Each structure stands twice: as C-alpha cells, then as structure tokens.
Coordinates of C-alpha atoms in Angstrom, one line a residue:
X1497 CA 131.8 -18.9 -22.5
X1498 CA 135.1 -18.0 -20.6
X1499 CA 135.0 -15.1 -18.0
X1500 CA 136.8 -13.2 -20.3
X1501 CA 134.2 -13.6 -22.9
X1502 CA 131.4 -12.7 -20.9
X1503 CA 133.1 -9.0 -19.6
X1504 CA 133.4 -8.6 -23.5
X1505 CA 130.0 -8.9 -24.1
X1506 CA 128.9 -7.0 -20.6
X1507 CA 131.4 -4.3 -21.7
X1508 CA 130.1 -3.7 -25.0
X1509 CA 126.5 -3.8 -23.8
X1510 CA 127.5 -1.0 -21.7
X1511 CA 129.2 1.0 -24.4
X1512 CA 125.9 0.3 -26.5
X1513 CA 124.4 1.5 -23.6
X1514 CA 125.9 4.7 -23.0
X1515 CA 125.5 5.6 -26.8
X1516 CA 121.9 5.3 -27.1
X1517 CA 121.5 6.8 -23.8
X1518 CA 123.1 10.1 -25.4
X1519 CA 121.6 9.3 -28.5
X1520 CA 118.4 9.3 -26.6
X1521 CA 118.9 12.7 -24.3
X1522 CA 119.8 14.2 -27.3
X1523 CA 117.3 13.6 -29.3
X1524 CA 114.8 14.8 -26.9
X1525 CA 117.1 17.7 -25.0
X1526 CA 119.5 18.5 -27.0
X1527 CA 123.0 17.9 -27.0
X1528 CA 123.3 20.9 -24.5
X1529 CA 121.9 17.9 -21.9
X1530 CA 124.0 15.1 -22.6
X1531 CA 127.0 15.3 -19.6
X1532 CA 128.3 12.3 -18.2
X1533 CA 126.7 13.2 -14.5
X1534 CA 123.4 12.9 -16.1
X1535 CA 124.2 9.9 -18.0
X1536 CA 125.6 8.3 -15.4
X1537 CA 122.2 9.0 -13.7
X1538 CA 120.9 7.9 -16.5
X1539 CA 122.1 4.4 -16.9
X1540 CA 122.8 3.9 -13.3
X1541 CA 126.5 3.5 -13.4
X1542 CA 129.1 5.8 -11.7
X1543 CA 130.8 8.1 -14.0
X1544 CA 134.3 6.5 -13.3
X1545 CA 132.6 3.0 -15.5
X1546 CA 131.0 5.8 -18.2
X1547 CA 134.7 7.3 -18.3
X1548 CA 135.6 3.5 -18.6
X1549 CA 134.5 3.8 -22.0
X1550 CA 134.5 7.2 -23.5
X1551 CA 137.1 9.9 -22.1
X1552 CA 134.1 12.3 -22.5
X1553 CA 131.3 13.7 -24.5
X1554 CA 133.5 14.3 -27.5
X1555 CA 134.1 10.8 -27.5
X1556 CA 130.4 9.6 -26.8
X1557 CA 129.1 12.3 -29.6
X1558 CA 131.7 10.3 -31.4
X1559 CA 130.3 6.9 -31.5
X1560 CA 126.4 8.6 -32.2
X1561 CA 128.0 10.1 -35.5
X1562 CA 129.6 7.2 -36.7
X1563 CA 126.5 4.7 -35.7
X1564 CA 124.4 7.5 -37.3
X1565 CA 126.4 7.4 -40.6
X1566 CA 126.1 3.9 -40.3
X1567 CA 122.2 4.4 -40.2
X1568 CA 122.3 6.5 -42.6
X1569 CA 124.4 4.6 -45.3
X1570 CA 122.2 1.7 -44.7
X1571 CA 118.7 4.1 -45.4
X1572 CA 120.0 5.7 -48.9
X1573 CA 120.8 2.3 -49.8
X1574 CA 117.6 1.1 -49.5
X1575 CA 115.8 3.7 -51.1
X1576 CA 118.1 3.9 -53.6
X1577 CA 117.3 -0.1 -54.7
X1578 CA 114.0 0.6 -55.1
X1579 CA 114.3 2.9 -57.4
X1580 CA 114.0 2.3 -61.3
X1581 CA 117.0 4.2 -63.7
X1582 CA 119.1 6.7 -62.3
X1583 CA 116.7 9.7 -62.0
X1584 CA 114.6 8.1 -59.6
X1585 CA 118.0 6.5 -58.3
X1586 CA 119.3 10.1 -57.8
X1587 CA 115.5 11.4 -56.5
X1588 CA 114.8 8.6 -53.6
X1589 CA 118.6 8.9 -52.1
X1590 CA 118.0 13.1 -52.1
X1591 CA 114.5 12.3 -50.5
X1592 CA 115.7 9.8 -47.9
X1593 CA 119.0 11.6 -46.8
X1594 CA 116.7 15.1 -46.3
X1595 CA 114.3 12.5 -44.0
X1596 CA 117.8 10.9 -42.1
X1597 CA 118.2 14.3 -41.5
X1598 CA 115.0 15.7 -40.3
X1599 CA 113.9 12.6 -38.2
X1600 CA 116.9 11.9 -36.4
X1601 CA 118.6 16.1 -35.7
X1602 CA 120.5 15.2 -32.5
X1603 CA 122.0 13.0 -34.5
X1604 CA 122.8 14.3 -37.7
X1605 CA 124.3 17.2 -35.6
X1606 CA 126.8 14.5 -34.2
X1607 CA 127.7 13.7 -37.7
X1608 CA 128.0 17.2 -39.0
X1609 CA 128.1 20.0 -36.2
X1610 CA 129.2 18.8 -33.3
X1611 CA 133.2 17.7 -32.9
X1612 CA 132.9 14.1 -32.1
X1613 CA 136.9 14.1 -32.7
X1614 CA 136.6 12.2 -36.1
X1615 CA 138.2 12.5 -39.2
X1616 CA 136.4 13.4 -42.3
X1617 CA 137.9 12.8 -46.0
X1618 CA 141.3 11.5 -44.7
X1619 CA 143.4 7.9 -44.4
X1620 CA 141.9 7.7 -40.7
X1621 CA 138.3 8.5 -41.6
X1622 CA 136.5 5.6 -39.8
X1623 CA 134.7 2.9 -41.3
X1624 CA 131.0 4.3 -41.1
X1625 CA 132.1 7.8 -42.5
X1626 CA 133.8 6.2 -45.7
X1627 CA 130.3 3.8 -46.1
X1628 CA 128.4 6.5 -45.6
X1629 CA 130.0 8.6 -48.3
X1630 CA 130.1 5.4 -50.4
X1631 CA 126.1 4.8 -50.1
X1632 CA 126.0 8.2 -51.4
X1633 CA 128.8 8.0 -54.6
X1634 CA 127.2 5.0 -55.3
X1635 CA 124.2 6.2 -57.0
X1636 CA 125.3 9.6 -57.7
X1637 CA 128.6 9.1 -59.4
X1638 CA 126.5 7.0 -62.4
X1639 CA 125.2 10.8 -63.1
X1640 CA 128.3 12.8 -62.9
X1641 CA 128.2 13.5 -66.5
X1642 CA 131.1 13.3 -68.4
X1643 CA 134.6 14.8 -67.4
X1644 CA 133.4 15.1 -63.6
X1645 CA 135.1 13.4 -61.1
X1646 CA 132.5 11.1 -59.6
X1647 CA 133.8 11.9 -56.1
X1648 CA 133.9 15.6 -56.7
X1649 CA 130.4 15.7 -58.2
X1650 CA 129.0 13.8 -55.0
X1651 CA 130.7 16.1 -52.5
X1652 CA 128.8 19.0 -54.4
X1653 CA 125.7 17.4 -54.3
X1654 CA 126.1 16.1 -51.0
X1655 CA 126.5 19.6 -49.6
X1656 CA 123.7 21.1 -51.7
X1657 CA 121.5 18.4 -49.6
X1658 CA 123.5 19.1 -46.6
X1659 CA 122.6 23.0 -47.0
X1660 CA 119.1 21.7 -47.6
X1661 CA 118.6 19.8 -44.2
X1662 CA 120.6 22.4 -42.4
X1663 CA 118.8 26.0 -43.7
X1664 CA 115.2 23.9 -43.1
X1665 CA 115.9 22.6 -39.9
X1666 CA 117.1 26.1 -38.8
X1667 CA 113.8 27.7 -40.1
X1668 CA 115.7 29.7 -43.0
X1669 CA 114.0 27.5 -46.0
X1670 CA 110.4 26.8 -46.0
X1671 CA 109.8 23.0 -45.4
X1672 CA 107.1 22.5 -48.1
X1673 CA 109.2 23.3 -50.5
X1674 CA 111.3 20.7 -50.0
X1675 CA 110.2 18.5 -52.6
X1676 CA 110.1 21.3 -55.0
X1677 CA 113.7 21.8 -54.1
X1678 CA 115.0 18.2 -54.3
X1679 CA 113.8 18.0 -57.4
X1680 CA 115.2 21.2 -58.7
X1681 CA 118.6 20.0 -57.5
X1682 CA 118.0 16.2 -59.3
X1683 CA 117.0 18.6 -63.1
X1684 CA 119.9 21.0 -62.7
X1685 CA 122.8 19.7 -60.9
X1686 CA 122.3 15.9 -61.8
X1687 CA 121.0 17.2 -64.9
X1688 CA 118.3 14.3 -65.2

C-alpha cells in the first residue's frame, strides 16, 4: 500500500469517524449538542482536522442524512422482500419506515428537518436520497392504481407516513394507534 493509499484510508476513517460521532451525540443529546468543539473533544482531534473534512455542522448533519437514507433504503427493502403480494408489500415497508423513524430520530431529523445543505427531488439529489426514494417507489408504485403517476402516488404516500412519524414523535398522535393507522392508510390510499 503506497503512502498515499494509506492517508486515503486514515482520512476516511476519520470522516467515518466524525459522522458517527454526531450521529452518536445526537442521538442521545440532540442535535442542539453536536458542535464541532465538542466533537473535536469527542474524537480527540483539533477542530482545524474536523474542519478538514466538513466546513461545519451543516455539512456533518449532511453526511448523517444521506448515510441515514442509505440505512433507510436498505431497511424497507428488506421488509418489503419478505412480504407476500403487494398488500403485505405495501403493509411491511409503511411498518418498517414508521420504525426507521422512531428508532433512529436524530437521525431522521438530518434527513428531514434539519438543513444538511442537500438537494431533494432535483438533478443534484445525491445518491442515497434518490435510493431511498427508489426503495420506497419500488413497492408502492405496483399499487398506484391506474392513471396515477407512480412517482406522484409515492410522494403522497410517503408524506402521509412522514406526517405519521412526525405528529407521533412530537406527542400530537397517540403511538398505539399506529398500527391502526398504517393500516388505514394501506385500505384507503393504496386502496388494498
């Protein structure tokens, strides 16, 4: 391995670092805790190597949305293979996206509150956002019904479990209900 090599790899073990670091922080703190003093603390660098790699917290809440979309992607995926026929398709992805979203909050806030500078719905939406949205089209647009845009019908449904995750987090919707919910929204606006 050249020299050059290996300050690649120590480089991006160090950005890797930084980002569950945050991740971390956040997920117990909040967001409001994350700064780059304390994660320089943190990881025992000097904040001119954290500013190295991220020009600030926009930047580092950034990289948490887009390696939580990347999480994300991959868990509706899975639940949605083990599902039999497109009801139970449509069911498991609802269920798992509404768990993504209550087990990790710090970082579902990256990917939907919080400005982490990224584009959504654009030419220079990043990789992870696109999958993400992908995972999600892939089931749902086999149930769009006919004359309705399969990308259209997902960004509906995707904010009706967006509002979901959102109001119950926030205390406004009762969280054993939730099931009773998801499956209201699978019946009416999946129509299954």
């Amino acid at each position: 391995m050249s020299v050059q090599e290996r300050k690649e790899r120590e480089r991006a073990e160090r950005e890797r670092l930084i980002v569950a670091t945050a991740r971390e922080l956040a997920e117990q703190q909040g967001w409001d805790a994350v700064t780059t003093r304390r994660l320089a603390e943190r990881i025992e660098y000097s904040q001119p190597v954290l500013y190295s790699h991220f020009r600030g917290k926009r930047e580092i809440v950034g990289a948490v949305a887009l390696e939580g979309a990347a999480e994300m992607a991959a868990a509706v995926r899975a639940a949605a293979r083990t599902a039999d026929g497109p009801r139970a398709r449509v069911t498991t992805l609802a269920r798992a996206y509404l768990d993504f979203a209550a087990h990790n909050p710090a970082v579902y806030d990256a990917m939907f509150r919080l400005d982490g500078g990224l584009a959504f719905a654009q030419e220079d939406t990043p990789e992870p956002l696109k999958d993400a949205f992908a995972a999600l089209l892939e089931s749902l647009g086999e149930v769009a019904g006919a004359g309705v845009q399969p990308g259209l019908f997902t960004e509906v449904f995707w904010a009706a479990l967006h509002g979901m995750a959102t109001l119950t987090r926030a205390g406004r919707l009762p969280p054993e209900e939730t099931e009773r919910r998801t499956e209201l929204l699978v019946d009416r606006l999946a129509m299954l």
